[in-house]
Tab-separated table of C-alpha atoms and ligand atoms in Angstrom:
chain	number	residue	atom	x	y	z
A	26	UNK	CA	207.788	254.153	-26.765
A	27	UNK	CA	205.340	251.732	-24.253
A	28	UNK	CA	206.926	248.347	-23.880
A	29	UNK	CA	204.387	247.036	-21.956
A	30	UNK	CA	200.476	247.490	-21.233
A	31	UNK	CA	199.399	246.515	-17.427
A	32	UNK	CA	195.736	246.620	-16.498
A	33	UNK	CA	194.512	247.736	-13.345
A	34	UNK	CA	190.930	247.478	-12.357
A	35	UNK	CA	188.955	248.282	-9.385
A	36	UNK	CA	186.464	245.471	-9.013
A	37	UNK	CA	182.089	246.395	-10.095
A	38	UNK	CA	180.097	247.268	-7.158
A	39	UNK	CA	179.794	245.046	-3.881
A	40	UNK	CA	176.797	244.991	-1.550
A	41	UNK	CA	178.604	247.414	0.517
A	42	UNK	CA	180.007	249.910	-1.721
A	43	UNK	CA	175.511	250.115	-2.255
A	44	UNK	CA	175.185	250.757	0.744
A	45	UNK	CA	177.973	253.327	1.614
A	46	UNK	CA	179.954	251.040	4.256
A	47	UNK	CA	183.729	250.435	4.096
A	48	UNK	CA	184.066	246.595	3.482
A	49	UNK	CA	187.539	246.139	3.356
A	50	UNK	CA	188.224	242.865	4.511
A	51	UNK	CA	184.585	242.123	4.705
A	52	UNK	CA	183.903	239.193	1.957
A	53	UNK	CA	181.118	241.004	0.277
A	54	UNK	CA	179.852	240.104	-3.126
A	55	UNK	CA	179.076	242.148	-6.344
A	56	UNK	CA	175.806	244.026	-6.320
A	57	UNK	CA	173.296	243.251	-9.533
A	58	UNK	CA	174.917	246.878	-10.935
A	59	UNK	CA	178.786	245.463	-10.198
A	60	UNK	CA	177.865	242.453	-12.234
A	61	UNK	CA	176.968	244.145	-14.549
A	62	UNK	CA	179.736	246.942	-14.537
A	63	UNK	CA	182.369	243.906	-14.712
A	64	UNK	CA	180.351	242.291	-17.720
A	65	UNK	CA	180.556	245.761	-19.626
A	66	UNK	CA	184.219	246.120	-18.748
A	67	UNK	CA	185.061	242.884	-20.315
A	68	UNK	CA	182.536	243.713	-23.405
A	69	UNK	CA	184.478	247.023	-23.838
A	70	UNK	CA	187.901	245.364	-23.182
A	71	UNK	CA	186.922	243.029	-26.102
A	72	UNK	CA	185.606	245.538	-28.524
A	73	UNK	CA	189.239	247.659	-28.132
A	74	UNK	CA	191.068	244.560	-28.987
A	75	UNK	CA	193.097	243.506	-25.766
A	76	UNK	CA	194.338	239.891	-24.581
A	77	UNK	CA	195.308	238.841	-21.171
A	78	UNK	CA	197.703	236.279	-20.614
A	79	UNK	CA	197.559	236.650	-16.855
A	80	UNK	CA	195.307	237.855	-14.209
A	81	UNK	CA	196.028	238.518	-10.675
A	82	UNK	CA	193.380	239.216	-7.998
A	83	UNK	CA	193.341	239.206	-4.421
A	84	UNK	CA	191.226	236.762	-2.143
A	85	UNK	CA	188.364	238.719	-1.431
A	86	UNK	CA	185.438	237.428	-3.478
A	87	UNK	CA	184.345	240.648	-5.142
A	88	UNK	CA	187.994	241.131	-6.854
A	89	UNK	CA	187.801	237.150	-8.492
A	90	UNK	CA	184.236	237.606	-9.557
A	91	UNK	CA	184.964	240.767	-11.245
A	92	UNK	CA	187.852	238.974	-12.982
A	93	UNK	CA	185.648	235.873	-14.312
A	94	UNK	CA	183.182	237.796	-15.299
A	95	UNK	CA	185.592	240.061	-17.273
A	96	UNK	CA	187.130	237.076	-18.716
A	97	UNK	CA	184.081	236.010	-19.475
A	98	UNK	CA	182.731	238.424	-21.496
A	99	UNK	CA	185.984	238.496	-23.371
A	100	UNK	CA	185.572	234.873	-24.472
A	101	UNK	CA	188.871	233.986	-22.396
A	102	UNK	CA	188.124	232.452	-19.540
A	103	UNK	CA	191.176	229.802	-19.876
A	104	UNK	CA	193.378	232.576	-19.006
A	105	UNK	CA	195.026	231.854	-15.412
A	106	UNK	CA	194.107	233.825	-12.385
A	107	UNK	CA	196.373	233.777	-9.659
A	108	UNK	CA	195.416	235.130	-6.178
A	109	UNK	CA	197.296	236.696	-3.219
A	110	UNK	CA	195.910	238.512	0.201
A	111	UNK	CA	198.581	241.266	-1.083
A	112	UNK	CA	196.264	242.540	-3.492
A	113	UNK	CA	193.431	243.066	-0.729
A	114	UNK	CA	191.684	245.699	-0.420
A	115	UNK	CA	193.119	248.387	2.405
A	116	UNK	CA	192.191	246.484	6.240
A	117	UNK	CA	190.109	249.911	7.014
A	118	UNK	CA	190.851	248.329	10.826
A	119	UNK	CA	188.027	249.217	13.415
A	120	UNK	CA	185.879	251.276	10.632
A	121	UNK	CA	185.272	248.045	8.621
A	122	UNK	CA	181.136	247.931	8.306
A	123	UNK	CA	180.916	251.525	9.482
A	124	UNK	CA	178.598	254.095	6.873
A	125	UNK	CA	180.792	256.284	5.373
A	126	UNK	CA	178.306	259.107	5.577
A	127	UNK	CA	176.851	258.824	9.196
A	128	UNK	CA	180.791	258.854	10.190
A	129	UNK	CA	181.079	262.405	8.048
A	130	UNK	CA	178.546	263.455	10.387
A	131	UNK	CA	180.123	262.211	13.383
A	132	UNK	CA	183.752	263.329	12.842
A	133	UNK	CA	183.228	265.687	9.736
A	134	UNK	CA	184.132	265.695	6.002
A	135	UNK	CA	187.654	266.571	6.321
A	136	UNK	CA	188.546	263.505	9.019
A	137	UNK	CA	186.268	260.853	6.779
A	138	UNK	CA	188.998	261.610	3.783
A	139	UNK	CA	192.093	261.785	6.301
A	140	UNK	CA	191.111	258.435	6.653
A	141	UNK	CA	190.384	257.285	2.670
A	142	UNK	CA	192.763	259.177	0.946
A	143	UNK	CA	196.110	259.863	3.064
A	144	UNK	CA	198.574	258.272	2.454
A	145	UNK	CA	200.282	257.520	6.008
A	146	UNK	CA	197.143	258.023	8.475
A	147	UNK	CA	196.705	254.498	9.888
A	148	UNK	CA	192.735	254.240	11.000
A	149	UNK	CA	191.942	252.913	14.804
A	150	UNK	CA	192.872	248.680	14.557
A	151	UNK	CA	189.991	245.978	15.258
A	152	UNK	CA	190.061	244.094	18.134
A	153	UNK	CA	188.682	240.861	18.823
A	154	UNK	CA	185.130	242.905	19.926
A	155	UNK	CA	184.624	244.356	16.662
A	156	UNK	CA	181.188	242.782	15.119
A	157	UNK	CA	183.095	241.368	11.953
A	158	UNK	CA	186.720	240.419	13.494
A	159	UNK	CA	185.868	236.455	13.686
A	160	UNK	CA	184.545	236.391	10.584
A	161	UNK	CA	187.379	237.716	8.936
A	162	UNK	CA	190.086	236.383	11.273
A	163	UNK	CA	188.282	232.738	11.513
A	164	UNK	CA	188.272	232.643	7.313
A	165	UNK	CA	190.226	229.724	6.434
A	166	UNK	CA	191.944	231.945	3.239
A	167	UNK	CA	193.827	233.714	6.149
A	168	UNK	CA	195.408	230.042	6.671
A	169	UNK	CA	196.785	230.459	3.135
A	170	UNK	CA	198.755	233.258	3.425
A	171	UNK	CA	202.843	233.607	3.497
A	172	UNK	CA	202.687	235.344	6.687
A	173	UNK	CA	200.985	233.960	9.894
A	174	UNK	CA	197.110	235.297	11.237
A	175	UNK	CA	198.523	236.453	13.998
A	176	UNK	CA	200.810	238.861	11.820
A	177	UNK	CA	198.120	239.726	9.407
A	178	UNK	CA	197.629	243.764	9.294
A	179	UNK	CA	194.944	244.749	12.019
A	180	UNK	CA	194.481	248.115	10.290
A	181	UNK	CA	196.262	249.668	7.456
A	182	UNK	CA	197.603	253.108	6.296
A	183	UNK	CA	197.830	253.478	2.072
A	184	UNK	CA	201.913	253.305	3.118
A	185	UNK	CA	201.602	250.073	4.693
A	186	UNK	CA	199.057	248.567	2.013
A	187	UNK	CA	201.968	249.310	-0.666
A	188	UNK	CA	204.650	247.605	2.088
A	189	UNK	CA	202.573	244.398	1.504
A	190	UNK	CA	201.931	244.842	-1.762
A	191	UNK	CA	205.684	245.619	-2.925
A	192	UNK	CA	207.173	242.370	-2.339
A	193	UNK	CA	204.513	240.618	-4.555
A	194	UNK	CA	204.808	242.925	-7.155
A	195	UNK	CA	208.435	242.944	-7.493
A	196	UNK	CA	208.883	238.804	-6.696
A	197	UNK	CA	205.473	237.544	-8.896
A	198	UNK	CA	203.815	240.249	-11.176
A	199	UNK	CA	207.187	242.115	-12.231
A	200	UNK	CA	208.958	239.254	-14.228
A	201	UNK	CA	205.304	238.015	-15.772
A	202	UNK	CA	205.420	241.735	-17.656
A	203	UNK	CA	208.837	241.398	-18.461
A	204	UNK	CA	208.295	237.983	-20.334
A	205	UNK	CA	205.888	239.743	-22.547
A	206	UNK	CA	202.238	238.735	-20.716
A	207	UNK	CA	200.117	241.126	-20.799
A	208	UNK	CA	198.583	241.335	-17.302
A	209	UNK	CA	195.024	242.419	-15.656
A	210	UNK	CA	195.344	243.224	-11.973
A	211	UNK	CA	191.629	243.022	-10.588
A	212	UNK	CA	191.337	244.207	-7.140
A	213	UNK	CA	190.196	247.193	-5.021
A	214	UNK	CA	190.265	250.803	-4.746
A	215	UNK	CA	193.425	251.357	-2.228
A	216	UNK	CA	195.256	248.648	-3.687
A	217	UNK	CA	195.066	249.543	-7.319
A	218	UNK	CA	195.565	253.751	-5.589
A	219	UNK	CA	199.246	252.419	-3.851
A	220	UNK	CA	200.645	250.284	-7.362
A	221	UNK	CA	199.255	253.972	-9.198
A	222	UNK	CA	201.618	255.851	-6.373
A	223	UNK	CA	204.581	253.384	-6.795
A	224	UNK	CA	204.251	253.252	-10.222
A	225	UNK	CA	203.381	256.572	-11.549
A	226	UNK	CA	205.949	258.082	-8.974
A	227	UNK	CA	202.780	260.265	-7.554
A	228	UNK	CA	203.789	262.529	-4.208
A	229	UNK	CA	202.406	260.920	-0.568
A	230	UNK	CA	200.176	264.978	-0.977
A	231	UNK	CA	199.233	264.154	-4.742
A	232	UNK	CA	197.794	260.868	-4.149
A	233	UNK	CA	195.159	262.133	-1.868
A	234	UNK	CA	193.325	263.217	-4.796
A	235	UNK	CA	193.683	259.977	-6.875
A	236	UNK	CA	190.056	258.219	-6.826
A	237	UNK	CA	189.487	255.246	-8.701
A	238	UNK	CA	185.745	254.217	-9.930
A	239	UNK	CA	183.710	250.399	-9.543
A	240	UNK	CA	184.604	248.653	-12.744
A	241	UNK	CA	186.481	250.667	-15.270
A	242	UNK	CA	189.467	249.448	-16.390
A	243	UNK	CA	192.982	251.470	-16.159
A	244	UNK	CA	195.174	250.930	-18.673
A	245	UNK	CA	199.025	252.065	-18.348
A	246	UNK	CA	201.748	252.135	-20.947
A	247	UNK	CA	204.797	251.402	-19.508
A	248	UNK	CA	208.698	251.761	-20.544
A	249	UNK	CA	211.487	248.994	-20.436
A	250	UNK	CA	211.880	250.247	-16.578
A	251	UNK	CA	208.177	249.462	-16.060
A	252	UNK	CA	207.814	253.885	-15.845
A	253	UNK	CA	204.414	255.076	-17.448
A	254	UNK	CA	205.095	257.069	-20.927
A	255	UNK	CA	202.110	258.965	-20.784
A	256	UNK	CA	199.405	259.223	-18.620
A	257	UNK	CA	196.680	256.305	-16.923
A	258	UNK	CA	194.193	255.523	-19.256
A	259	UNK	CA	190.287	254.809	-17.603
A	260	UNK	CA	189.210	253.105	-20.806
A	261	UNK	CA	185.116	254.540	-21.778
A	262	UNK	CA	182.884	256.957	-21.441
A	263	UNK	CA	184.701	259.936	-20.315
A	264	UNK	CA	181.763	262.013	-18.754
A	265	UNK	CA	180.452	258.711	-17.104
A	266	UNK	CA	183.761	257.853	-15.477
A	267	UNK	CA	183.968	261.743	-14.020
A	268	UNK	CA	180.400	260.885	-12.678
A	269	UNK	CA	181.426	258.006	-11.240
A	270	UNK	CA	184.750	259.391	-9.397
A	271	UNK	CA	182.364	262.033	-7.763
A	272	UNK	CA	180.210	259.528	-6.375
A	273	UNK	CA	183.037	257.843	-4.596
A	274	UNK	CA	184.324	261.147	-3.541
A	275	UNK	CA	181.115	262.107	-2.142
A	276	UNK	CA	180.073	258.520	-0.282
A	277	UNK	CA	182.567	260.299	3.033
A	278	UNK	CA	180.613	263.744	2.489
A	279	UNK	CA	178.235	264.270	4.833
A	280	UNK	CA	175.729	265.827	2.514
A	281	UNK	CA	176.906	265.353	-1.255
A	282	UNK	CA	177.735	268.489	-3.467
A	283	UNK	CA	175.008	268.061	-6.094
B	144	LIG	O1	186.917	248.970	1.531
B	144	LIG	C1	186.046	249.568	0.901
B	144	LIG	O2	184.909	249.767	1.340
B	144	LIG	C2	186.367	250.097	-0.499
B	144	LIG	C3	187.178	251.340	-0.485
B	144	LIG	O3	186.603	252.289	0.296
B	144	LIG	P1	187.064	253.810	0.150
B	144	LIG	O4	188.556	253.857	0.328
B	144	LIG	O5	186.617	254.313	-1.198
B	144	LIG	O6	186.342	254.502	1.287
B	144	LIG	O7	187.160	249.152	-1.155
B	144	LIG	P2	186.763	248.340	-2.476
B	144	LIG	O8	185.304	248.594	-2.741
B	144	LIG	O9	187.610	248.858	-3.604
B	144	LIG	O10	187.089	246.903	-2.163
């Protein structure tokens, strides 16, 4: 018997995921299609019948739109949203801005998803001559954070995005479930992948082929232990969602499969 329902949601498009570059820490906002995506999330969220009584985001623009404009739609935007840097997206390190495609033809297929999907392959760290390091170092929401810039990740493996993420899940999202709140995390692709590893118990080989759409919400079912009972839920249109997972696949292909 589910206990508990937890949301997960990758945020709608950003200007970036458009254009096929790995934004990461970049603060990109939603595209005109990711507005939309996270207006029709919260419209379908609404139709099914669900509530929120907490949201959690990280502190990357794209992930607290998404969430507003969910909330939004859902005619409950009193509903608190709290934000921490441990729900950012995976620091991609010194590929942040790169094209995922031109890199596929640089390095090849197989190397582009060594470095999206594995789960312990740490990419290449930015250094202070990377084009985008002041701008994300300089950011004055890296001053709010409960561990110092100067120990903020400089590049991050799926592994260590979880060994962030842990702590806040365990110390701040954790007891909210337990007291009964039903609970929307909005944030990004590798963050929502690692809480799907930790919580669905999937193998570091397994989780390689775990890709997770712009905008459509995951629902799980969890037991008193916080343990799925049956498998994730992407709430809509099944054929739509499958298309959508392929894109995302194929942005690191050098030449999609058609
Ligand atoms: O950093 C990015 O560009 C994407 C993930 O890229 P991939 O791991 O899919 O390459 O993160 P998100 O759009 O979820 O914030």
């Amino acid at each position: 018997m589910s206990k508990y329902k937890l949301f997960l949601l990758r945020h709608g498009e950003g200007a970036w995921n458009k254009e096929n570059r790995f934004c990461s820490w970049v603060d990109q906002k939603l595209s005109e299609d990711g507005v939309k995506e996270a207006q029709d999330c919260g419209r379908l969220l609404k139709e099914q019948g669900y509530k929120f009584d907490l949201v959690f985001t990280s502190i990357l623009s794209r992930s607290i739109q998404t969430a507003w404009l969910v909330l939004e739609a859902m005619g409950q935007e009193w509903v608190p949203v709290v934000k921490s840097w441990r729900l950012n997206e995976r620091h991609y390190g010194s590929l942040i801005g790169l094209n995922r495609a031109e890199m596929a033809v640089q390095h090849g297929d197989e190397k582009v998803k060594l470095w999206r999907r594995s789960y312990d392959i740490t990419p290449p760290p930015i250094d202070e001559s990377h084009p985008y390091f002041l701008e994300i170092y300089n950011d004055r929401r890296y001053t709010t954070c409960d561990v110092s810039k100067e120990n903020l990740p400089r590049a991050e493996s799926l592994k260590e995005v979880l060994d962030r993420l842990l702590p806040y899940w365990d110390s701040t999202v954790v007891p909210e479930i337990r007291n009964g709140r039903t609970v929307l995390i909005s944030a990004h692709g590798n963050s929502c992948r690692a809480l799907l590893k930790h919580l669905e118990g999937i193998s570091d080989e397994d989780i390689v082929s775990v890709t997770l759409p712009t905008g459509i919400p995951v629902l799980l079912e969890l037991d008193e232990n916080l343990r799925p009972v049956k498998p994730r839920q992407l709430l809509g249109d099944q054929a739509k969602i499958q298309a959508a997972i392929k894109k995302v696949e194929d942005q690191g292909k050098a030449k999609p499969s058609t």
